[in-house]
């Protein structure tokens, strides 16, 4: 495993996630793209861990997994509340914040 | 100093305490009680002044008391210190004694007034401030009293404030005084700054008197600094003492209750300027031109005010112009180099003018508020005692021997002759004649002649009459103490040798004035004069249009400037329009503009968030390399 390839993978994943985050018309997919972005960051940390020969980045990665899991839970519950209130999960139709 | 001198603060504390008691317990004091308290406070103050006077006589040196350091800044410090020398002794005695009599009179005059308590609290406050002014040992503390009496004057002129005219008169007096005060304080500051450049200094009058020479070579803007300081101080005095060009407030000040006119605007406060100039006489004496300027200004004021008084119809206005004219005499005495002479006239004038004002008050009281002398006439049958008292005051001011006015005025006129200003001397004699004329006109029109309107006069109560009687006794007798008074006030009095013309002309002028007034009343000649000199008479009747000139030169431009520039442009447009409302508008428009950024679309938020995060990241990455 080449550390450079791993970092490249991370970049690709993060780009996909960012593009999806911006463009998707479905909040569920937006949330998924966020998870993807977080994991892309995790992969980047893995690549740095491989080059630095230290063990603490791996511990960080587990912490980020836990954070990502907790965040996903909160994100999903918010999403359920939104779908209950607005009867849609298309973000373009939820524009109460329009100034 | 081992001498345990008399505590001078008592003199000031008595009326101040009276003021405090009457104001605090104003609701509880019913009827005349506050009047009695106020009178007792002033009487105590008079007694304390007498005690201090006896102490001064036995000690033989001025009493100086430093109570505490009021404030200090660097090498400069102003003390709260009192001085009781010959000048302040005379002034304190005159002020407390005349004030006491006028307080008693006021109990009768202000009876049944709904603001009886307020009146006496102001009156006591006035006496307290006047005594601060008189007893102050340095000009800074004097200025405190100076401002204080100005405040009380304002409060008492506008005492019947429900009438807008009275409030306006009070305001005018306050503003004219403020102009004078600004000159006074400027003079003081200049003096302090000049002295501080010479090393350690003190502002005590005694120190100044001994050390003023250190400034005699200094210049300010090309002029001798002592002259500039003296001139500024004198301009300050013209405000308080109603001299040209700041005299305009005094006639209007007659809007106040008559005892106030007698106390503040005839006997005490308006003479504060003369007192101040006498106190600092050494400065004026040393300064080139200063005394001449005082002499000419006073002579001009005196003549002008006397001329105006000739054609006034309001009894109090006549007396007001007469006061201006007589204070002119006091300043002439100072300007001719003999401040003791001016001071003697100050004292006699305090008595006879207070008497005349109180008599005028008695007449006004008798006629239930009528002040026009042409609606009086033949009052001598109705109010005999007031008539006799007014007669005394009239003879005193006309300068007929043996009344006190003769001795003091005559002395000043002789002094002017002696000083070599023959032109000023001529005008001072002329003014004496005019004084006799207008006072006779007043006296004859109001008390003699025929009854001019349908009035019901009643004599004033005794509580008003006996203070007037005491004043009358002093108006008659004070002149006999001229030589001892003058030597006490600080000059050696010796009979002068002068031509008969110079010694007798004031009396002759007085008699001529009196006869002319009687002659004009009896003959058709007055009609002839009125027709021939109608333009001059109109000019005088309108008080030389001085008020109008001030209106056009000062008030109108000031009002225009305030209205158009300060109010409309600066306040409304710049401060309100641009600064205050502009700030609000900026916030509003910024909000209105930036709210459009909020599309409410989550994807656009996400896009912006990503973009911003990317930019932040770039900054961190490339920033770290820089």
XYZ file of C-alpha atoms in Angstrom:
725
model
C 0.000 0.000 0.000
C 1.463 3.184 -1.219
C 0.733 6.109 1.076
C 0.432 8.350 -1.957
C -2.277 6.169 -3.502
C -4.175 6.153 -0.243
C -4.052 9.950 -0.113
C -5.210 10.050 -3.744
C -8.166 7.847 -2.868
C -8.991 10.160 -0.053
C -8.982 13.143 -2.410
C -11.215 11.434 -4.910
C -13.702 10.407 -2.236
C -13.749 13.849 -0.727
C -14.338 15.480 -4.115
C -17.251 13.155 -4.791
C -18.628 13.901 -1.375
C -18.275 17.655 -1.808
C -19.901 17.588 -5.250
C -22.765 15.497 -3.945
C -23.102 17.757 -0.867
C -23.562 20.770 -3.095
C -25.683 19.377 -5.867
C -27.973 16.693 -4.452
C -31.711 17.384 -4.240
C -32.218 14.800 -1.544
C -31.323 15.482 2.065
C -30.670 11.835 2.747
C -28.031 11.722 0.071
C -26.606 15.007 1.300
C -26.191 13.420 4.706
C -24.589 10.375 3.147
C -22.155 12.585 1.229
C -21.210 14.222 4.509
C -20.423 10.804 5.950
C -18.408 10.062 2.874
C -16.446 13.295 3.305
C -15.717 12.448 6.913
C -14.445 9.041 5.927
C -12.352 10.549 3.137
C -10.685 12.630 5.828
C -10.154 9.499 7.873
C -8.461 7.855 4.925
C -6.196 10.886 4.568
C -5.203 10.468 8.200
C -4.425 6.796 7.493
C -2.097 7.807 4.688
C -0.300 10.252 6.991
C -0.103 7.575 9.682
C 1.594 5.250 7.210
C 4.298 7.782 6.458
C 4.912 8.983 10.008
C 5.179 5.532 11.650
C 3.308 6.605 14.720
C 0.399 4.939 16.386
C -1.649 7.878 17.666
C -3.258 8.715 14.257
C -4.946 5.307 14.390
C -6.417 6.146 17.754
C -7.703 9.397 16.281
C -9.307 7.500 13.451
C -11.343 5.454 15.904
C -12.391 8.596 17.652
C -13.544 10.042 14.297
C -15.522 6.869 13.601
C -17.311 7.342 16.865
C -17.932 11.025 16.107
C -19.147 10.174 12.613
C -21.523 7.578 14.005
C -22.912 9.991 16.586
C -23.232 12.709 13.969
C -25.012 10.365 11.614
C -27.499 9.544 14.370
C -28.226 13.189 15.057
C -28.343 13.994 11.340
C -30.816 11.180 10.702
C -33.079 12.164 13.562
C -33.113 15.773 12.322
C -33.880 14.458 8.853
C -36.825 12.465 10.168
C -38.193 15.489 11.969
C -37.796 17.593 8.797
C -39.586 15.028 6.675
C -42.376 14.879 9.242
C -42.784 18.642 9.342
C -42.317 19.549 5.673
C -43.499 16.265 4.112
C -40.481 16.397 1.799
C -36.757 15.932 1.946
C -35.986 18.029 -1.112
C -33.930 20.921 0.352
C -34.990 23.297 -2.424
C -38.585 23.101 -1.222
C -37.626 23.941 2.335
C -36.828 27.631 2.085
C -38.224 29.140 5.279
C -34.905 30.894 5.872
C -35.213 32.938 2.691
C -34.543 36.560 3.557
C 0.021 85.132 64.193
C -0.851 84.569 67.827
C -3.903 86.749 67.701
C -7.066 84.676 68.126
C -9.135 86.549 65.646
C -12.855 86.453 65.340
C -14.249 83.551 63.297
C -15.287 85.239 60.069
C -17.077 82.197 58.748
C -19.920 82.889 61.204
C -20.853 85.945 59.191
C -21.442 83.823 56.116
C -22.894 80.806 57.882
C -25.788 82.653 59.510
C -27.663 83.550 56.303
C -26.601 80.283 54.649
C -28.169 78.410 57.533
C -31.256 80.579 57.225
C -31.478 79.614 53.575
C -31.089 75.917 54.402
C -33.705 75.972 57.151
C -36.268 77.855 55.103
C -35.815 75.723 52.000
C -35.870 72.402 53.856
C -38.812 73.205 56.111
C -40.611 75.258 53.488
C -43.771 73.176 53.787
C -43.908 73.469 57.563
C -43.335 77.203 57.893
C -46.662 78.958 57.842
C -47.440 82.642 57.767
C -44.620 85.059 58.406
C -42.331 82.673 60.315
C -39.842 82.229 57.478
C -39.587 86.014 57.164
C -38.677 86.256 60.839
C -36.145 83.437 60.537
C -34.525 85.070 57.512
C -34.390 88.476 59.182
C -32.947 86.973 62.356
C -30.284 85.171 60.321
C -29.237 88.391 58.620
C -29.331 90.277 61.899
C -27.034 87.660 63.430
C -24.750 88.090 60.479
C -24.778 91.843 61.103
C -23.919 91.286 64.769
C -21.061 88.986 63.798
C -19.812 91.635 61.374
C -19.881 94.185 64.190
C -17.914 91.806 66.412
C -15.405 91.247 63.638
C -15.240 94.992 63.140
C -14.480 95.579 66.825
C -11.850 92.873 66.603
C -10.359 94.606 63.599
C -10.271 97.915 65.442
C -8.591 96.453 68.507
C -6.183 94.327 66.505
C -5.303 97.057 64.075
C -4.448 94.714 61.228
C -6.572 92.922 58.637
C -7.914 89.595 59.866
C -6.947 86.750 57.564
C -8.308 83.290 57.950
C -7.373 80.346 55.821
C -9.985 77.664 56.336
C -8.801 75.003 53.939
C -7.177 74.510 50.564
C -10.031 74.546 48.142
C -8.167 72.990 45.228
C -4.636 72.906 43.991
C -3.023 72.051 40.690
C 0.730 72.072 40.387
C 2.183 75.191 41.908
C -1.210 76.867 41.869
C -3.575 76.518 44.748
C -6.777 78.291 45.606
C -7.596 78.561 49.281
C -10.901 78.994 50.921
C -9.691 81.932 52.930
C -11.476 84.965 54.265
C -10.121 88.427 54.858
C -11.553 91.197 56.956
C -9.789 94.450 56.270
C -11.114 97.983 56.226
C -12.777 97.687 52.846
C -14.481 94.391 53.494
C -15.464 95.594 56.959
C -17.349 98.558 55.494
C -18.897 96.428 52.802
C -19.902 93.636 55.189
C -21.475 96.074 57.621
C -23.371 97.918 54.894
C -24.528 94.718 53.227
C -25.738 93.017 56.396
C -27.347 96.138 57.842
C -29.187 97.230 54.699
C -30.135 93.614 54.020
C -31.569 93.278 57.498
C -33.744 96.368 57.069
C -34.907 95.222 53.653
C -35.697 91.760 55.028
C -37.935 93.335 57.643
C -39.582 95.525 55.022
C -40.140 92.485 52.811
C -42.132 90.756 55.550
C -44.707 93.473 55.097
C -44.316 93.831 51.347
C -44.491 90.141 50.494
C -47.218 89.351 53.010
C -49.834 86.995 51.562
C -47.620 86.141 48.606
C -48.035 82.442 47.941
C -44.286 82.002 47.581
C -43.386 83.883 50.753
C -41.004 81.136 51.930
C -39.256 80.821 48.602
C -38.698 84.572 48.534
C -36.967 84.615 51.889
C -34.876 81.561 51.159
C -33.545 83.250 47.996
C -32.972 86.483 49.880
C -30.929 84.696 52.533
C -28.991 82.801 49.898
C -28.223 86.095 48.231
C -26.872 87.604 51.446
C -24.717 84.519 52.019
C -23.190 84.733 48.547
C -22.744 88.474 48.816
C -20.787 87.956 52.009
C -18.633 85.317 50.324
C -17.908 87.911 47.661
C -17.123 90.567 50.250
C -15.038 88.478 52.621
C -13.120 86.461 50.030
C -9.386 86.815 50.433
C -8.603 85.931 46.852
C -10.272 86.707 43.545
C -11.106 83.057 42.892
C -13.275 82.779 45.970
C -14.626 86.215 45.202
C -15.715 84.860 41.858
C -17.736 82.166 43.654
C -19.692 84.834 45.477
C -19.833 86.867 42.281
C -21.526 84.014 40.433
C -23.726 83.209 43.401
C -25.176 86.699 43.646
C -25.748 86.607 39.896
C -27.732 83.415 40.328
C -29.817 84.881 43.156
C -30.399 88.016 41.131
C -31.702 85.863 38.287
C -33.921 83.839 40.614
C -35.366 86.946 42.236
C -35.914 88.974 39.056
C -37.946 86.109 37.689
C -39.542 85.511 41.072
C -43.066 85.933 39.726
C -42.296 83.579 36.904
C -45.887 83.008 35.852
C -45.590 86.264 33.965
C -43.388 85.504 30.967
C -42.055 89.086 30.898
C -40.456 88.564 34.287
C -38.798 85.336 33.229
C -37.431 87.030 30.125
C -36.084 89.906 32.231
C -34.399 87.408 34.530
C -32.869 85.629 31.589
C -31.606 88.881 30.116
C -29.972 89.836 33.417
C -28.409 86.410 33.675
C -26.990 86.512 30.151
C -25.663 90.077 30.397
C -24.031 89.146 33.690
C -22.589 86.041 32.135
C -20.882 88.133 29.455
C -19.310 90.238 32.194
C -18.350 87.158 34.191
C -16.614 85.704 31.157
C -14.433 88.826 31.032
C -13.764 88.604 34.749
C -12.661 84.982 34.603
C -10.576 85.638 31.482
C -8.812 88.446 33.337
C -8.209 86.159 36.288
C -6.852 83.370 34.114
C -4.537 85.794 32.367
C -3.349 87.034 35.747
C -2.751 83.487 36.968
C -0.907 82.440 33.823
C 1.230 85.586 33.920
C 2.067 85.032 37.584
C 2.800 81.339 37.181
C 5.545 82.165 34.696
C 7.281 84.098 37.492
C 7.611 81.233 39.931
C 5.767 80.701 43.173
C 2.776 82.884 43.675
C -0.364 83.193 45.677
C -3.613 84.841 44.737
C -4.313 86.480 48.055
C -5.140 90.149 47.702
C -2.401 91.029 50.181
C 0.183 89.016 48.270
C -0.915 90.520 44.985
C -0.714 94.004 46.421
C 2.868 93.471 47.480
C 4.039 91.606 44.404
C 2.102 92.881 41.428
C 5.157 94.837 40.213
C 6.733 91.642 38.887
C 4.290 91.904 36.006
C 4.731 95.578 35.284
C 7.200 95.045 32.451
C 5.305 92.184 30.806
C 3.464 92.500 27.551
C 0.473 90.687 26.191
C -0.214 91.039 22.465
C 1.907 94.166 22.451
C 0.069 95.838 25.331
C 1.145 96.061 28.961
C -0.255 92.939 30.557
C -1.487 94.794 33.604
C -3.618 96.994 31.361
C -5.099 93.997 29.608
C -5.890 92.280 32.902
C -7.333 95.461 34.393
C -9.461 96.076 31.361
C -10.844 92.544 31.414
C -11.614 92.838 35.112
C -13.277 96.182 34.563
C -15.398 94.719 31.766
C -16.378 92.053 34.263
C -17.340 94.809 36.664
C -19.438 96.557 34.015
C -21.584 93.450 33.785
C -22.303 93.185 37.475
C -22.395 96.905 38.133
C -24.521 97.762 35.102
C -22.151 100.103 33.288
C -21.908 100.764 29.593
C -21.889 98.569 27.500
C -23.505 95.898 29.687
C -25.992 98.006 31.638
C -29.053 96.972 29.613
C -30.166 94.294 32.032
C -30.691 96.542 35.058
C -33.796 98.462 33.904
C -35.411 95.169 32.940
C -34.425 93.699 36.284
C -37.078 95.929 37.833
C -39.503 93.133 36.992
C -38.562 91.578 40.325
C -40.287 92.409 43.589
C -39.374 95.919 44.791
C -37.411 94.844 47.895
C -35.213 92.854 45.515
C -34.647 95.946 43.409
C -33.719 97.821 46.570
C -31.417 95.168 47.971
C -29.782 93.593 44.948
C -30.208 96.102 42.166
C -29.470 99.254 44.114
C -27.666 98.734 47.388
C -25.503 95.646 47.276
C -24.951 93.416 44.266
C -24.613 96.108 41.622
C -21.921 97.759 43.685
C -19.892 94.537 43.697
C -18.058 95.757 40.619
C -16.967 98.927 42.416
C -15.907 96.803 45.355
C -13.894 94.469 43.151
C -12.140 97.328 41.386
C -11.409 98.979 44.753
C -10.009 95.705 46.048
C -7.666 95.398 43.097
C -7.112 99.134 42.864
C -3.328 98.725 42.979
C -3.494 96.779 39.709
C -5.585 99.447 38.017
C -3.399 102.168 39.438
C -0.241 100.561 38.096
C -1.689 99.740 34.699
C -1.369 102.432 32.057
C -4.694 103.699 30.656
C -6.816 101.516 32.963
C -8.030 104.289 35.242
C -8.665 106.641 32.347
C -10.782 104.024 30.618
C -12.787 103.548 33.799
C -13.210 107.283 34.209
C -14.427 107.895 30.665
C -16.682 104.848 30.542
C -18.244 105.726 33.874
C -18.716 109.340 32.909
C -20.384 108.353 29.653
C -22.619 105.790 31.362
C -23.545 108.204 34.070
C -24.615 110.952 31.688
C -26.437 108.618 29.336
C -28.381 106.856 32.073
C -29.304 110.190 33.648
C -30.611 111.440 30.314
C -32.694 108.315 29.795
C -34.090 108.597 33.304
C -35.489 112.041 32.447
C -38.137 110.647 30.137
C -39.123 107.380 31.784
C -42.565 107.093 33.274
C -42.211 103.945 35.361
C -41.163 104.863 38.897
C -38.885 101.844 39.226
C -37.300 102.319 35.802
C -36.401 105.902 36.706
C -34.734 104.651 39.853
C -32.976 101.900 37.889
C -31.449 104.372 35.443
C -30.579 106.559 38.368
C -28.756 103.610 39.942
C -26.754 103.104 36.752
C -25.905 106.777 36.772
C -24.890 106.785 40.438
C -22.718 103.693 40.048
C -21.129 105.654 37.232
C -20.208 108.233 39.872
C -18.659 105.545 42.043
C -16.545 104.347 39.132
C -15.646 107.939 38.333
C -14.327 108.259 41.865
C -12.256 105.122 41.362
C -11.172 106.229 37.902
C -10.033 109.591 39.237
C -7.673 107.679 41.480
C -9.467 107.866 44.811
C -11.305 104.628 45.323
C -12.205 105.644 48.880
C -14.340 108.396 47.377
C -16.152 105.913 45.164
C -16.541 103.685 48.162
C -18.047 106.456 50.247
C -20.572 107.145 47.523
C -21.268 103.415 47.384
C -22.150 103.467 51.061
C -24.321 106.583 51.038
C -25.964 105.432 47.834
C -26.731 102.064 49.393
C -28.744 103.869 52.034
C -30.512 106.581 50.077
C -31.194 104.470 47.003
C -32.477 101.580 49.100
C -34.679 104.152 50.826
C -35.963 105.496 47.511
C -36.672 102.011 46.217
C -38.453 100.991 49.389
C -40.443 104.209 49.228
C -41.305 103.403 45.612
C -42.325 99.958 46.818
C -44.474 101.573 49.457
C -46.127 103.745 46.810
C -46.685 100.761 44.534
C -48.056 98.837 47.501
C -50.332 101.740 48.380
C -51.683 101.939 44.838
C -52.025 98.170 44.445
C -49.398 97.779 41.760
C -49.465 101.064 39.836
C -45.971 102.034 38.682
C -46.639 104.857 36.226
C -45.849 108.158 37.921
C -48.267 109.998 35.654
C -51.115 108.032 37.174
C -50.186 109.099 40.703
C -50.050 112.737 41.732
C -50.851 114.401 45.047
C -49.802 111.350 47.008
C -48.516 113.542 49.829
C -51.981 113.872 51.302
C -52.680 110.185 51.229
C -49.450 108.569 52.381
C -47.775 111.162 54.573
C -45.029 109.049 56.107
C -43.919 107.639 52.779
C -43.987 111.178 51.446
C -41.628 112.440 54.152
C -39.293 109.481 53.698
C -39.198 109.932 49.934
C -38.490 113.615 50.484
C -35.405 112.651 52.467
C -34.189 110.281 49.783
C -34.924 112.815 47.066
C -32.905 115.553 48.782
C -30.080 113.101 49.395
C -29.797 112.038 45.761
C -30.120 115.596 44.486
C -26.954 116.378 46.387
C -28.207 119.120 48.637
C -26.415 119.690 51.921
C -26.603 118.419 54.594
C -27.820 115.147 53.126
C -25.328 112.334 52.614
C -25.564 112.341 48.828
C -24.131 115.823 48.789
C -21.006 114.869 50.681
C -20.198 111.786 48.680
C -21.069 113.070 45.218
C -19.453 116.414 45.845
C -16.301 114.688 46.970
C -16.137 112.634 43.787
C -16.697 115.675 41.599
C -13.949 117.517 43.466
C -11.672 114.519 43.029
C -12.251 114.576 39.293
C -11.417 118.288 39.206
C -8.323 117.555 41.224
C -7.211 114.814 38.875
C -7.185 117.326 36.036
C -9.853 115.783 33.804
C -11.736 119.030 33.291
C -13.982 117.671 30.535
C -15.102 114.727 32.653
C -15.587 117.136 35.522
C -17.920 119.250 33.425
C -20.008 116.239 32.469
C -20.122 115.003 36.045
C -21.510 118.377 37.146
C -23.970 118.289 34.268
C -25.040 114.796 35.316
C -25.541 116.044 38.865
C -27.896 118.686 37.503
C -29.776 116.159 35.369
C -30.005 113.824 38.370
C -31.640 116.578 40.372
C -33.980 117.238 37.462
C -35.281 113.729 36.938
C -35.591 112.960 40.628
C -37.548 116.171 41.127
C -39.703 115.286 38.147
C -40.437 111.920 39.735
C -41.065 113.398 43.149
C -43.199 116.265 41.928
C -45.283 114.192 39.538
C -45.993 111.437 42.024
C -46.349 113.307 45.286
C -47.218 116.905 44.467
C -49.283 118.466 41.723
C -52.818 117.374 41.160
C -54.348 113.966 41.407
C -53.985 112.400 37.977
C -56.118 109.312 38.228
C -58.781 107.812 40.389
C -56.786 105.818 42.895
C -57.317 104.615 46.418
C -54.112 104.891 48.371
C -53.498 103.423 51.797
C -50.420 103.865 53.944
C -48.120 100.882 54.265
C -47.963 98.922 57.523
C -45.423 99.883 60.179
C -43.285 96.868 59.467
C -42.509 98.514 56.145
C -42.241 102.035 57.438
C -39.721 101.681 60.228
C -36.932 100.088 58.145
C -37.396 102.987 55.754
C -37.145 105.427 58.635
C -33.831 103.965 59.733
C -32.534 104.170 56.186
C -33.722 107.788 56.092
C -31.830 108.604 59.277
C -28.680 107.190 57.756
C -29.300 108.983 54.459
C -29.325 112.236 56.355
C -26.545 111.654 58.802
C -23.950 109.563 57.016
C -22.404 112.544 55.266
C -21.098 113.987 58.499
C -18.745 111.060 58.943
C -17.050 111.705 55.647
C -13.535 112.357 56.857
C -13.407 109.448 59.300
C -14.969 107.181 56.703
C -12.508 108.157 54.012
C -9.506 107.712 56.267
C -10.832 104.323 57.360
C -11.342 103.321 53.731
C -7.715 104.075 53.037
C -7.013 107.672 52.148
C -5.911 110.755 53.981
C -8.686 113.218 53.853
C -7.635 116.784 53.837
C -9.638 119.752 52.645
C -8.637 120.705 49.167
C -8.021 124.208 47.971
C -10.010 124.741 44.885
C -11.598 127.646 43.048
C -15.051 128.576 44.218
C -16.437 127.547 40.848
C -15.305 123.974 41.380
C -16.586 123.642 44.918
C -19.963 125.222 44.416
C -20.915 124.082 40.959
C -22.427 120.708 41.982
C -24.826 122.373 44.403
C -25.664 125.059 41.854
C -26.267 122.354 39.240
C -28.496 120.508 41.698
C -30.544 123.587 42.527
C -30.834 124.485 38.856
C -32.026 120.964 38.081
C -34.657 121.085 40.796
C -35.901 124.535 39.802
C -35.984 123.570 36.155
C -38.136 120.561 36.958
C -40.605 122.697 38.889
C -40.530 125.399 36.221
C -41.260 122.927 33.419
C -44.222 121.557 35.274
C -45.848 124.925 35.840
C -45.306 126.630 32.509
C -46.197 126.153 28.880
C -42.499 125.989 28.194
C -42.507 122.199 28.259
C -44.755 122.045 25.198
C -42.402 124.349 23.389
C -39.430 122.144 24.220
C -41.270 119.013 23.242
C -42.054 120.478 19.815
C -38.654 121.954 19.109
C -36.556 119.030 20.164
C -38.964 116.248 19.304
C -36.341 114.163 17.519
C -33.906 114.339 20.419
C -36.672 113.590 22.882
C -37.724 110.589 20.863
C -34.161 109.374 20.829
C -33.920 109.636 24.598
C -37.379 108.192 25.122
C -36.305 105.142 23.212
C -33.230 104.850 25.421
C -30.875 105.792 22.554
C -32.049 102.600 20.841
C -29.330 100.695 22.640
C -31.552 97.672 23.135
C -32.466 97.798 19.461
C -28.825 98.140 18.450
C -27.944 95.109 20.534
C -30.890 93.357 19.014
C -29.594 93.976 15.493
C -25.898 93.612 16.190
C -25.864 90.695 18.598
C -29.172 88.989 19.147
C -30.501 88.851 15.577
C -27.246 87.566 14.041
C -26.885 85.125 16.891
C -30.448 83.939 16.484
C -29.965 83.706 12.727
C -26.710 81.821 13.139
C -28.243 79.495 15.703
C -31.373 78.928 13.683
C -29.878 78.522 10.252
C -26.455 77.157 10.937
C -26.413 75.438 14.307
C -29.991 74.200 14.310
C -30.945 73.627 10.699
C -27.614 72.659 9.237
C -25.430 71.348 12.030
C -28.051 69.750 14.243
C -30.829 68.773 11.884
C -28.843 67.951 8.777
C -25.404 66.848 9.917
C -25.872 65.433 13.396
C -29.429 64.179 13.077
C -29.507 63.534 9.348
C -26.077 62.148 8.634
C -24.771 60.862 11.934
C -27.745 59.625 13.920
C -30.202 58.707 11.202
C -27.341 57.843 8.869
C -26.156 55.158 11.270
C -29.642 53.724 11.457
C -30.031 53.906 7.693
C -26.667 52.229 7.118
C -27.726 49.348 9.330
C -31.068 49.186 7.580
C -29.714 49.208 4.044
C -26.946 46.768 4.872
C -29.536 44.436 6.325
C -31.863 44.924 3.396
C -29.082 44.198 0.961
C -27.561 41.287 2.775
C -30.849 39.531 3.496
C -30.969 38.661 -0.205
C -27.997 36.378 0.391
C -30.295 34.228 2.466
C -31.906 32.172 -0.295
C -33.233 29.626 2.107
C -31.862 26.943 -0.223
C -29.723 24.472 1.657
C -27.710 23.570 -1.411
C -26.605 27.161 -1.878
C -25.652 27.324 1.794
C -23.730 24.140 1.262
C -22.003 25.573 -1.784
C -20.986 28.699 0.109
C -19.852 26.627 3.051
C -17.688 24.473 0.860
C -16.263 27.404 -0.951
C -15.456 29.184 2.316
C -13.944 26.072 3.820
C -11.782 25.654 0.744
C -10.628 29.250 0.906
C -9.877 28.905 4.634
C -7.908 25.765 3.946
C -5.960 27.435 1.172
C -5.146 30.276 3.497
C -3.879 27.883 6.110
C -1.810 25.847 3.691
C -0.263 28.707 1.768
C -0.191 31.007 4.742
C 1.966 28.528 6.605
C 4.496 28.589 3.804
C 4.792 32.320 3.693
